[in-house]
Tab-separated table of C-alpha atoms in Angstrom:
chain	number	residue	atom	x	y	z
A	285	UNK	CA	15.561	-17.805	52.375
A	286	UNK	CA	16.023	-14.516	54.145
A	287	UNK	CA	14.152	-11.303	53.064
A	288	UNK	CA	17.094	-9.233	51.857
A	289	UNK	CA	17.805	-11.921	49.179
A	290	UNK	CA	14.240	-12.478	48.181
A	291	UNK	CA	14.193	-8.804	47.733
A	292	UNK	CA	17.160	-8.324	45.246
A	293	UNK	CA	15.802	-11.600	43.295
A	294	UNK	CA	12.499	-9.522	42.913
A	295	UNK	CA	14.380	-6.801	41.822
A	296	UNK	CA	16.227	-8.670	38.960
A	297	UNK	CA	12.438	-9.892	37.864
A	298	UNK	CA	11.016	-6.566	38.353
A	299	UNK	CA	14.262	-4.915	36.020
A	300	UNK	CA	12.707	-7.388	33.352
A	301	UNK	CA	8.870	-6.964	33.634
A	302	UNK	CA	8.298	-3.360	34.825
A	303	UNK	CA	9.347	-1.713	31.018
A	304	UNK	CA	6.828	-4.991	29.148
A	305	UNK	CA	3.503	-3.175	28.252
A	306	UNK	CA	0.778	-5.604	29.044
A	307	UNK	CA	-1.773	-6.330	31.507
A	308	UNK	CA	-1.416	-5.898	35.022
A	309	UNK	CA	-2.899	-9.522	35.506
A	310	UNK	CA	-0.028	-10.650	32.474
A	311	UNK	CA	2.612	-9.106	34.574
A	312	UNK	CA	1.955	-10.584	37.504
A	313	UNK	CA	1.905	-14.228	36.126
A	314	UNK	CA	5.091	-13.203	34.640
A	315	UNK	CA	6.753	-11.587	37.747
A	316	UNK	CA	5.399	-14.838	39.856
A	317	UNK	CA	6.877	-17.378	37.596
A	318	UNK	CA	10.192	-15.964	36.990
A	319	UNK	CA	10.768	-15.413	41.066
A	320	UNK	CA	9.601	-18.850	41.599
A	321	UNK	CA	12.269	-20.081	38.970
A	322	UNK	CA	14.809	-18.175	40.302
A	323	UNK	CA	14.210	-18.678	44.132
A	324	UNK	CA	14.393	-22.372	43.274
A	325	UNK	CA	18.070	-21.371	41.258
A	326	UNK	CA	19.577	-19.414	44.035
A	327	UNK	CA	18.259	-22.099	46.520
A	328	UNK	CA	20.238	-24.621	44.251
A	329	UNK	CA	23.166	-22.560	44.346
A	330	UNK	CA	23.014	-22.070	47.537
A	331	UNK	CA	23.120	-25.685	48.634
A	332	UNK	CA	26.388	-25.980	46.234
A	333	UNK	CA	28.068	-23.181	47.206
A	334	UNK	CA	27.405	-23.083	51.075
A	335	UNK	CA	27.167	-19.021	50.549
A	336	UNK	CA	24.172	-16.897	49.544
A	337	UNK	CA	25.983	-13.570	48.339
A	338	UNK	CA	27.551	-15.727	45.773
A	339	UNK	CA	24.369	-17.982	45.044
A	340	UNK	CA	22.365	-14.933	44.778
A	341	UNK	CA	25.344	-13.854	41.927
A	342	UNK	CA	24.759	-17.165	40.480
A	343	UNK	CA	21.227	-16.692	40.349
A	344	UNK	CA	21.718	-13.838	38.792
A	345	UNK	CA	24.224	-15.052	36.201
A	346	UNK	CA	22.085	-17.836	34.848
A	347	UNK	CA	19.197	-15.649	34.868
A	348	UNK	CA	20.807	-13.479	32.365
A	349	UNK	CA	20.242	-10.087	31.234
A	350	UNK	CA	17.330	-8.406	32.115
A	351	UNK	CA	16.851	-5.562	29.007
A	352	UNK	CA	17.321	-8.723	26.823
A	353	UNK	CA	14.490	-10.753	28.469
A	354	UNK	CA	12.467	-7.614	28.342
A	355	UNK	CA	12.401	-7.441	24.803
A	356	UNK	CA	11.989	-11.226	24.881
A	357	UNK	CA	8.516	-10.632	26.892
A	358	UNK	CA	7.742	-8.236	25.410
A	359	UNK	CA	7.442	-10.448	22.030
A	360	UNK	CA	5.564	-13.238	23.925
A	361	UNK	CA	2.799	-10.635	24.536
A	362	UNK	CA	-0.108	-11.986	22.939
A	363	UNK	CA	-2.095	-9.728	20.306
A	364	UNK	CA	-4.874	-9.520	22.590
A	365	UNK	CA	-3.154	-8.763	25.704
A	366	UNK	CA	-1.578	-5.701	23.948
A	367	UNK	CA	-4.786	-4.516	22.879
A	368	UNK	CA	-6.201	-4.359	26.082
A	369	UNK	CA	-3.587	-2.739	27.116
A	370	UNK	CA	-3.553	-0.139	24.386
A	371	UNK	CA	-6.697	0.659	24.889
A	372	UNK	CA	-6.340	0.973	28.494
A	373	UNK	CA	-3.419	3.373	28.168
A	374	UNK	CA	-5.345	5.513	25.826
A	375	UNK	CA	-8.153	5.329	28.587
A	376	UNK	CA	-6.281	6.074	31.680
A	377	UNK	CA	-2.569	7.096	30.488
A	378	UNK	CA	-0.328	6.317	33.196
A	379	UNK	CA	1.407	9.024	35.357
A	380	UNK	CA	-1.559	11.421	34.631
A	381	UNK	CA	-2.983	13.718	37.368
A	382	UNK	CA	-6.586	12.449	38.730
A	383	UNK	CA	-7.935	15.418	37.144
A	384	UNK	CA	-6.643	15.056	33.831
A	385	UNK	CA	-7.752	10.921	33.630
A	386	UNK	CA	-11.416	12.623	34.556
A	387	UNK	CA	-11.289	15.327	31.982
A	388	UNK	CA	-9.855	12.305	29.511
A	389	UNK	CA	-12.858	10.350	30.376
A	390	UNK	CA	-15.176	13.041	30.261
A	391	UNK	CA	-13.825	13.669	26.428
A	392	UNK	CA	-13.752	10.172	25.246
A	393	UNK	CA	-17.538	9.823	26.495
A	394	UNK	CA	-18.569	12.919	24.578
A	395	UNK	CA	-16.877	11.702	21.641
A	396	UNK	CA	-18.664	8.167	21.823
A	397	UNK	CA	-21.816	9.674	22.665
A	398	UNK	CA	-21.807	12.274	20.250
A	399	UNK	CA	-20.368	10.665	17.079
A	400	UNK	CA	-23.558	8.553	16.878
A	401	UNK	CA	-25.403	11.986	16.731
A	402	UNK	CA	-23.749	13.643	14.120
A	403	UNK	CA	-23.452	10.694	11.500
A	404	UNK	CA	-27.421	10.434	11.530
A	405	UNK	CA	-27.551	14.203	11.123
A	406	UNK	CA	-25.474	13.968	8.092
A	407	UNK	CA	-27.084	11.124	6.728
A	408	UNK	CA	-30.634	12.798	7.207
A	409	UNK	CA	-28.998	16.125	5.889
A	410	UNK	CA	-27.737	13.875	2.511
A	411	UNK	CA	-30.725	12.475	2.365
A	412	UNK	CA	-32.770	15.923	3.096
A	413	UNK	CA	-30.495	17.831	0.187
A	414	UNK	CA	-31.040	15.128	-2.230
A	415	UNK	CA	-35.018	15.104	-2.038
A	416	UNK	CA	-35.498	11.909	-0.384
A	417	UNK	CA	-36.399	13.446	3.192
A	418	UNK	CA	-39.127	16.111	3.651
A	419	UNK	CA	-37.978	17.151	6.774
A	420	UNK	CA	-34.786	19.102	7.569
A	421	UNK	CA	-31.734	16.929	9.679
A	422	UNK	CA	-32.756	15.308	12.889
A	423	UNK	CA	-36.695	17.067	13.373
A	424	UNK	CA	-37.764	14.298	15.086
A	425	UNK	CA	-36.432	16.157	18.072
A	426	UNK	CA	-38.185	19.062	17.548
A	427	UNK	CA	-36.820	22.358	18.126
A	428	UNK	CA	-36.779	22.504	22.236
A	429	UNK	CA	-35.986	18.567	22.049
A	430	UNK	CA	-32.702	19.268	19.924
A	431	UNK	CA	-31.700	21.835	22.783
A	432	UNK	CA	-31.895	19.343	25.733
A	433	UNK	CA	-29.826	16.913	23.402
A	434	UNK	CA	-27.672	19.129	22.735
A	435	UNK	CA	-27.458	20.374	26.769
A	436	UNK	CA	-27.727	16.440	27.818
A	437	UNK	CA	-24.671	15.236	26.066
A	438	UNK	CA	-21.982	18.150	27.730
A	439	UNK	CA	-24.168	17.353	30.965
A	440	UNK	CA	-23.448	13.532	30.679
A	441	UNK	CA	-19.791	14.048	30.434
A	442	UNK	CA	-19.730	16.384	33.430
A	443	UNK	CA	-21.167	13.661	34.982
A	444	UNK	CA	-18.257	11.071	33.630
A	445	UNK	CA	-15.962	13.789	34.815
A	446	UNK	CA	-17.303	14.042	38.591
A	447	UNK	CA	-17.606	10.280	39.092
A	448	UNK	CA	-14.302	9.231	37.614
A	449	UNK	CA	-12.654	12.530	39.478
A	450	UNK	CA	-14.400	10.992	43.165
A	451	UNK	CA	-13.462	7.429	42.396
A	452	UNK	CA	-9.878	8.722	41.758
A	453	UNK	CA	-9.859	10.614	44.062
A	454	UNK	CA	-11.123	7.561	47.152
A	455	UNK	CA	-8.464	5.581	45.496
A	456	UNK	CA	-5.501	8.112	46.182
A	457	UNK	CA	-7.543	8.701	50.129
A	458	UNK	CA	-7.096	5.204	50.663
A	459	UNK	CA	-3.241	5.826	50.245
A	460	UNK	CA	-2.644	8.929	51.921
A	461	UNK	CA	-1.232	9.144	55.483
A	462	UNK	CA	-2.817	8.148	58.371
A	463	UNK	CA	-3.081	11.397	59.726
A	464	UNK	CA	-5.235	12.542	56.718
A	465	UNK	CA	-7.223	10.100	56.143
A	466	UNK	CA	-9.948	10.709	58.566
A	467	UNK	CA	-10.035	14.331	56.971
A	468	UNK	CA	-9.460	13.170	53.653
A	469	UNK	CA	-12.593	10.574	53.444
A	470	UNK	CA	-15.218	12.815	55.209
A	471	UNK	CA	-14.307	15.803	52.335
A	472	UNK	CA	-14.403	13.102	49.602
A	473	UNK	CA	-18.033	11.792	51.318
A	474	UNK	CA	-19.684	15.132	51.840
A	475	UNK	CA	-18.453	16.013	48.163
A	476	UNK	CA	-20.031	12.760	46.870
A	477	UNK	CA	-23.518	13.559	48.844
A	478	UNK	CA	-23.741	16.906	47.688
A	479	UNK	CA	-22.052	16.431	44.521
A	480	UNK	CA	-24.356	13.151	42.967
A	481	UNK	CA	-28.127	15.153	44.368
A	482	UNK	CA	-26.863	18.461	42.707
A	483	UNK	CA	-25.813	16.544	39.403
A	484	UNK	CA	-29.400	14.576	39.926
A	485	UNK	CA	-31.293	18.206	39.925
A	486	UNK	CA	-29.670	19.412	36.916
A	487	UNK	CA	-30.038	16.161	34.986
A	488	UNK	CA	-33.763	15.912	35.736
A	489	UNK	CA	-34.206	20.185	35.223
A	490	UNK	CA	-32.940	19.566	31.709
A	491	UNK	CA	-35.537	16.629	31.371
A	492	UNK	CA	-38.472	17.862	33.003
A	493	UNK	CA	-37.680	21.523	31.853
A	494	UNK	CA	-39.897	22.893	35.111
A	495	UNK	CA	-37.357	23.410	38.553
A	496	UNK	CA	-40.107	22.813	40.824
A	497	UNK	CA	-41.185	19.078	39.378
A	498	UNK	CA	-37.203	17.969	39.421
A	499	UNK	CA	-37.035	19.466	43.059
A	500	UNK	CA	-39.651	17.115	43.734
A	501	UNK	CA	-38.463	14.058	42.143
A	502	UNK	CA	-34.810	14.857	43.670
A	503	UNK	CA	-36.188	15.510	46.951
A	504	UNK	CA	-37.665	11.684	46.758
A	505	UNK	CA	-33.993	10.328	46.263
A	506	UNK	CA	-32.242	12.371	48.011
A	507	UNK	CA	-31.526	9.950	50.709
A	508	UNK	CA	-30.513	7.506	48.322
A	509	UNK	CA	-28.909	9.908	46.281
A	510	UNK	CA	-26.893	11.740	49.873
A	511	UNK	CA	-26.703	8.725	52.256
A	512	UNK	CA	-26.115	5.485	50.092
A	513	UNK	CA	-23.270	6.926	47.407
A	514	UNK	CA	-21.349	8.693	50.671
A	515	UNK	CA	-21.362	5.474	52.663
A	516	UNK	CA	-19.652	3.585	49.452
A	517	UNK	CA	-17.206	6.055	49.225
A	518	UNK	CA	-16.392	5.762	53.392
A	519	UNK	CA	-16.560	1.936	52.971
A	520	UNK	CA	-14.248	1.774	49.903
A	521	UNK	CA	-11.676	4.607	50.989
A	522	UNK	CA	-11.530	1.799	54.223
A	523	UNK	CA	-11.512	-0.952	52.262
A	524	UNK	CA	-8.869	-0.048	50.323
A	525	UNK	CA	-6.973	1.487	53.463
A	526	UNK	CA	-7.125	-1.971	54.393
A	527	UNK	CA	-5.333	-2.921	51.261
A	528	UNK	CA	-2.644	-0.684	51.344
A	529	UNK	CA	-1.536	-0.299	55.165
A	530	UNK	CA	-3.225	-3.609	56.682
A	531	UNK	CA	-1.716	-5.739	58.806
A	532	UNK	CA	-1.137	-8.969	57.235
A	533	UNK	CA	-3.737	-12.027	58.726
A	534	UNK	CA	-6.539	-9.341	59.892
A	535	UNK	CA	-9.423	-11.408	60.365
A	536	UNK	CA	-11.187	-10.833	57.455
A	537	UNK	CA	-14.775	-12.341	58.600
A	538	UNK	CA	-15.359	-10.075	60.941
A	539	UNK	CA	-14.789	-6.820	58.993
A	540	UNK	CA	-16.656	-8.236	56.152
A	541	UNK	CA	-19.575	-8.914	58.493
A	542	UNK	CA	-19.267	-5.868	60.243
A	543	UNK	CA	-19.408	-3.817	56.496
A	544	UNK	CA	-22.222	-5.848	55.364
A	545	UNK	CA	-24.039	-4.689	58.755
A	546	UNK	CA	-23.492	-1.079	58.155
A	547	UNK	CA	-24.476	-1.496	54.131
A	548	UNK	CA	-27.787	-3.126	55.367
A	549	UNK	CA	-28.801	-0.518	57.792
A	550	UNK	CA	-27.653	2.423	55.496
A	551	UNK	CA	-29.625	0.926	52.830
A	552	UNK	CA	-32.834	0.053	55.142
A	553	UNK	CA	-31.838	3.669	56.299
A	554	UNK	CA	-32.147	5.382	53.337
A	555	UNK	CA	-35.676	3.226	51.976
A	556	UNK	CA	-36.803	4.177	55.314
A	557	UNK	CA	-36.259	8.316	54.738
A	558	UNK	CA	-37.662	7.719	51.017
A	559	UNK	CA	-40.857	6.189	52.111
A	560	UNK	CA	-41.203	8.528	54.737
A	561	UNK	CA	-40.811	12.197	52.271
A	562	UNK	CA	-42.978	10.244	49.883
A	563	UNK	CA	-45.690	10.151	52.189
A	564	UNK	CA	-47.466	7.072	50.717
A	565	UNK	CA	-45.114	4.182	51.758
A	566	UNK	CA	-47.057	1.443	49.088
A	567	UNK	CA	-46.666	4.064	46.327
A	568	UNK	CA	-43.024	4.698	46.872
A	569	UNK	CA	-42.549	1.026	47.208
A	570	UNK	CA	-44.261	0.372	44.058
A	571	UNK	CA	-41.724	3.557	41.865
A	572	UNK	CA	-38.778	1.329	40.711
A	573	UNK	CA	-36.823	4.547	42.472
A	574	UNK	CA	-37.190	2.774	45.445
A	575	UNK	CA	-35.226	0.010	44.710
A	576	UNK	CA	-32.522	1.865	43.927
A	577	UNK	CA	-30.838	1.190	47.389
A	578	UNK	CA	-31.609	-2.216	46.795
A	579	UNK	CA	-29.345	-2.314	43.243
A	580	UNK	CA	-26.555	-0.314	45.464
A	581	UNK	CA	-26.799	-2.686	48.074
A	582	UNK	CA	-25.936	-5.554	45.611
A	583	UNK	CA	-23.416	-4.067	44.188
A	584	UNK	CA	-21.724	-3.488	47.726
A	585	UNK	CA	-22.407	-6.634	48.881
A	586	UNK	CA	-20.334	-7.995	45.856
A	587	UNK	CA	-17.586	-6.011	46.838
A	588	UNK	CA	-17.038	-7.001	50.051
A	589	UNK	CA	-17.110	-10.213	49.030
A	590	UNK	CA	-14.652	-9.486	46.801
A	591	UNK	CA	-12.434	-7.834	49.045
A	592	UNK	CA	-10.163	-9.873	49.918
A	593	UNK	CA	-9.146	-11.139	46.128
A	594	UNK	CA	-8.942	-7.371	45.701
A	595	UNK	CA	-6.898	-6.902	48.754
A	596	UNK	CA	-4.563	-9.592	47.747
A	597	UNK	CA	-3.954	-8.813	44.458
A	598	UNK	CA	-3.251	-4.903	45.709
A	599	UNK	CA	-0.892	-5.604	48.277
A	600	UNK	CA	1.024	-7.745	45.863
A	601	UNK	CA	1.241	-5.443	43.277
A	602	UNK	CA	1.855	-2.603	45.929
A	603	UNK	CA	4.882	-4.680	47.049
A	604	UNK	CA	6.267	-4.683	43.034
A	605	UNK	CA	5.569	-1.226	42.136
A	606	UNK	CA	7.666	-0.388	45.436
A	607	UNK	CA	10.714	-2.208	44.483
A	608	UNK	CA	13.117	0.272	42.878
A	609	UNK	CA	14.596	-1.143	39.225
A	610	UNK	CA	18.116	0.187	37.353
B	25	UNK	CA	33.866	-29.914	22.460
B	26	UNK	CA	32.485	-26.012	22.844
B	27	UNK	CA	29.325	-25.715	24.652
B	28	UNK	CA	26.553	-24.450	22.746
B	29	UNK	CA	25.304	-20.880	23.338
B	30	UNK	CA	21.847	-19.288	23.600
B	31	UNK	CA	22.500	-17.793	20.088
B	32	UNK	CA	23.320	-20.939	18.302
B	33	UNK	CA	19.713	-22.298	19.498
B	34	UNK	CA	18.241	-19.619	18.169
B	35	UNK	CA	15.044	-21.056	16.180
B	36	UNK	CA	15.042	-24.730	17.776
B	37	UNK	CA	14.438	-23.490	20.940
B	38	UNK	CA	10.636	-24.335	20.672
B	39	UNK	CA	11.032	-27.807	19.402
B	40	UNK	CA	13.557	-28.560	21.947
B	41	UNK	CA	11.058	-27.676	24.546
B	42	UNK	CA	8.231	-29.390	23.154
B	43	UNK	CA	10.799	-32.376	22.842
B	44	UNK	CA	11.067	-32.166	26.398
B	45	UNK	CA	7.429	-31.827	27.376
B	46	UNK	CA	7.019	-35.316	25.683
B	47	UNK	CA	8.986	-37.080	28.128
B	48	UNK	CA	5.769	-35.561	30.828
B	49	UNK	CA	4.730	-32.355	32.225
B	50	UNK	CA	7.070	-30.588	33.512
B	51	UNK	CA	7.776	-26.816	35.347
B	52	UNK	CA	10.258	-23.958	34.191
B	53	UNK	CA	13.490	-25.533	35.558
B	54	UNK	CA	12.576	-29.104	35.187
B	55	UNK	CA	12.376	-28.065	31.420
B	56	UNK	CA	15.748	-26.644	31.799
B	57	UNK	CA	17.141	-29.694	33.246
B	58	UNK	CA	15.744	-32.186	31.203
B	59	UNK	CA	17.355	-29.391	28.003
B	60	UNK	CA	20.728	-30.014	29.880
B	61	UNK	CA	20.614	-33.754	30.736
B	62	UNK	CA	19.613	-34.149	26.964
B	63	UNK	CA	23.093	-31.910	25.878
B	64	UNK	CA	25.143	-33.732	28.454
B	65	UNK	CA	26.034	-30.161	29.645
B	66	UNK	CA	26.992	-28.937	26.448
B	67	UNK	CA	23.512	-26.811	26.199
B	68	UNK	CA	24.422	-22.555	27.635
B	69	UNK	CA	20.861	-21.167	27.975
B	70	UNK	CA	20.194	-18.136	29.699
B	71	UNK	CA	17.193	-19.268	31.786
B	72	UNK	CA	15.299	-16.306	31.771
B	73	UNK	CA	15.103	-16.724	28.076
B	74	UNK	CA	12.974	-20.099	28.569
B	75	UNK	CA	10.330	-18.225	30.110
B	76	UNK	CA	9.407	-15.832	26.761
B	77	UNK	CA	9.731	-19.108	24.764
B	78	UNK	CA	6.972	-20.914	27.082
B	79	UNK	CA	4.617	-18.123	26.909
B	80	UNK	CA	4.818	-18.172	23.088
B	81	UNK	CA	4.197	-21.847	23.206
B	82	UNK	CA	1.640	-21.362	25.062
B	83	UNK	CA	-0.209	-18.749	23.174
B	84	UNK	CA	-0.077	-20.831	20.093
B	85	UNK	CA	-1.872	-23.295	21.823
B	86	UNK	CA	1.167	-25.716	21.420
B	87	UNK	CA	1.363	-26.054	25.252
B	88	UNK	CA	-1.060	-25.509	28.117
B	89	UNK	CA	-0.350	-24.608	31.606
B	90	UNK	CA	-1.657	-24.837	34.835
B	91	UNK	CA	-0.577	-23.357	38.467
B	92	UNK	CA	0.803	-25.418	40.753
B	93	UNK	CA	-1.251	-25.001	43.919
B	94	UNK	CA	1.230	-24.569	46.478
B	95	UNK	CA	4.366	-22.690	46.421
B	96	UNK	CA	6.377	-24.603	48.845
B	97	UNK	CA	7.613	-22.190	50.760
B	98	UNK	CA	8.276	-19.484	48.073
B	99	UNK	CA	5.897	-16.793	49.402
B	100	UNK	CA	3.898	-15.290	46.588
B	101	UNK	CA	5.825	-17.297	43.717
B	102	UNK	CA	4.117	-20.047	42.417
B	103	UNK	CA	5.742	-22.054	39.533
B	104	UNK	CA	3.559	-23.369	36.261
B	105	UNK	CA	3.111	-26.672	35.243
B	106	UNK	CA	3.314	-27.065	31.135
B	107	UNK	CA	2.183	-30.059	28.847
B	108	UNK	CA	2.047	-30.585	25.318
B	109	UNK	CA	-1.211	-30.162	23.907
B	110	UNK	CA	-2.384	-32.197	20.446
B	111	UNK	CA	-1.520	-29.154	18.837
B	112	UNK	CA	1.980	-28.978	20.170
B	113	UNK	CA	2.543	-32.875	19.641
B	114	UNK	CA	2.196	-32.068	15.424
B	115	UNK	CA	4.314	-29.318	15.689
B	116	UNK	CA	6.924	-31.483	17.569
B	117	UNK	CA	6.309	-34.057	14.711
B	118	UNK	CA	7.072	-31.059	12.024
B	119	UNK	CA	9.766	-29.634	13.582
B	120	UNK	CA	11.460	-33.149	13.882
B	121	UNK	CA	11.121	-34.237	10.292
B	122	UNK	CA	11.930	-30.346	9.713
B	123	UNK	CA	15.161	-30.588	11.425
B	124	UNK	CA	16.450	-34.058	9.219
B	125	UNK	CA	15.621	-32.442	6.364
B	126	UNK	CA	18.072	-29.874	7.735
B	127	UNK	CA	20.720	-31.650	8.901
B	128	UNK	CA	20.849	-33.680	5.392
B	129	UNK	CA	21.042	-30.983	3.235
B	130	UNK	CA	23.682	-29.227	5.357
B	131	UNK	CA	25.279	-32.282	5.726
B	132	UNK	CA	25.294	-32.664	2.145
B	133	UNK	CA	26.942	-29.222	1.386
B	134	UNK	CA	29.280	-29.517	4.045
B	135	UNK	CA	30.824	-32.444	3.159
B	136	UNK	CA	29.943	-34.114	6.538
B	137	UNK	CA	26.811	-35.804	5.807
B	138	UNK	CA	24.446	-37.147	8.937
């Protein structure tokens, strides 16, 4: 079968499933069956008619209409499938700027985090009013406790709002032109390792209360904090570069190896610079802040072995979302 | 005689298919042919419209699925092998004794009894 005709037999599937709401993953399983049914139809045709512009018709024909088997789909969607992606919509609506999602995200935290907070001040303030609580609505904080609540929650949802902003954001570099991408990656690196140690200061200023003990405990993670968080977002914006604008059959060993290389010695890198500012290399062993690299070098290590599921499953959906529907 | 159109199946589709999944597992089209082999041609069934059907099967547990693990040559579009489940065999057994229950009393009001 030649490309052209695979392409317009996508087409007809993607007119159907594009307009469904459900899952990515659901999609896909539908998009793949249906072109498998109907490359095996026009195929059949084909073979009948001895010409493919009129099998591909045929196809088409005994396919039927696509808006109807929309609506068809759409009904097969299973209750669970459209809550997931209900609640994913409401989380990330589609064709929303990056920095609207983050602001979205930022909100919806707050709200989660801060709901909690208010229900068990009005339950303490009914029970306070009513004579069955001595002290007045949530005390147990104490007056300079209340205001670091009350700066930690806004300060946690700046923090949603920065990290899903720079994950957005390494997701779009990936994508961008080759020509920007060098650019592109080393702004969205230096912004993550200045970015993360600056959020790190203020969260542990509005702990601590005293600049010049968070200074200090920053200053112990700030490699981790600079080095490790930049490097994920230089090895992600790649890996996902990979994804998009990859040639097809790149040996994927070797870059895996060669990532998992450069993780290690960034990691061992960034141990080494926190042993060395802490000045006692047993003690800073010992502080569970020193396995911190450790945790991110896990989690890296699981994504490149992941990577090329994640590749796969992006370059196919790239090649749907690029198809252009009536 | 008039061949039958998708309408007209309209609420046997499901039994027809898990008629057909008796006979073995079977894929998408295979379905489809076994539908038309069974209505010596006389079955119209716009064969997207199997697909929606399946996946309802399927989440009622009547049918279960599996990937086939090769595409044969279709890149990036594998097809889906059903079978009946125990779950779909009962319904099959329902929708049978359902359907002569049907056909007698239209039968019977039609003057054309089965």
């Amino acid at each position: 079968m030649n490309e052209p005709a695979r392409i317009r037999l996508m087409i007809l599937v993607e007119t159907a499933v594009r307009p469904v709401r459900a899952t990515p993953r659901r999609k896909q399983e539908m998009r793949e069956e249906l072109l498998a049914h109907l490359i095996a139809v026009f195929e059949e045709e084909a073979t009948r008619l001895g010409n493919e512009p009129a099998a591909l018709d045929e196809a088409a024909r005994r396919f039927g209409n696509p808006a109807e088997l929309t609506q068809q789909l759409q009904k097969s969607v299973s209750w669970d499938d459209r809550l997931v992606t209900r609640m994913s919509e409401f989380i990330s609506p589609p064709g929303n700027s990056v920095a609207r999602r983050a602001l979205r995200h930022a909100l919806l935290y707050l709200a989660v985090k801060t709901t909690p907070v208010l229900l068990t001040a009005l339950c303490e303030w009914v029970s306070y009013v009513r004579g069955q609580r001595l002290q007045p609505p949530l005390s147990q904080f104490g007056g300079d406790g209340l205001t670091r609540l009350g700066l930690l929650l806004p300060y946690g949802a700046i923090a949603i709002f920065i990290f899903s902003f720079l994950a957005q954001w390494t997701s779009q570099t990936a994508r961008c032109p080759a020509h920007q991408f060098r650019r592109q990656t080393t702004l969205a690196a230096a912004a993550v390792s200045l970015g993360i140690p600056a959020w790190a200061f203020g969260f542990s200023l509005i702990v601590i209360g005293d600049w010049q003990s968070a200074l200090r405990e920053i200053w112990l993670l700030f490699p981790a904090l600079a080095v490790l968080p930049a490097f994920g977002v230089i090895f992600l914006a790649n890996l996902g570069r990979q994804a998009f604008h990859g040639r097809e059959g790149r040996p994927w060993l070797r870059t895996r190896l060669f990532h998992a290389a450069a993780c290690l010695a960034a990691s061992i890198m960034a141990v080494a610079l926190t042993m060395a500012i802490a000045g006692d290399p047993w003690t800073a062993l010992q502080s569970a802040q020193s396995w911190l690299p450790l945790v991110a070098l896990l989690i890296v290590l699981d994504l490149i072995l992941s990577a090329p599921r994640v590749v796969a499953r992006t370059r196919t959906e790239e090649e749907w979302d690029n198809l252009p529907t009536r | 005689m008039e061949p039958i159109q998708g309408d007209q199946l309209r609420g046997h589709l499901d039994t027809m298919i898990l008629a057909t999944l008796q006979h073995g597992e079977a894929h998408g089209l295979e379905i489809l042919r076994r539908l038309e082999d069974a209505g010596c041609g006389l079955l119209r069934l716009k064969e997207g419209s199997l697909y929606p059907a399946l996946y309802r099967l399927e989440a009622a547990g009547q049918v279960k699925a599996v990937w086939e693990p090769q595409p044969h040559g279709r890149r990036g579009a594998r097809r889906r092998i059903y079978h009946l489940t125990p779950r779909g065999r009962r319904k099959l057994e329902a929708g049978r004794a359902g359907w002569l229950q049907f056909v007698r009393i239209l039968g019977g009001i039609l003057g054309a009894p089965a």
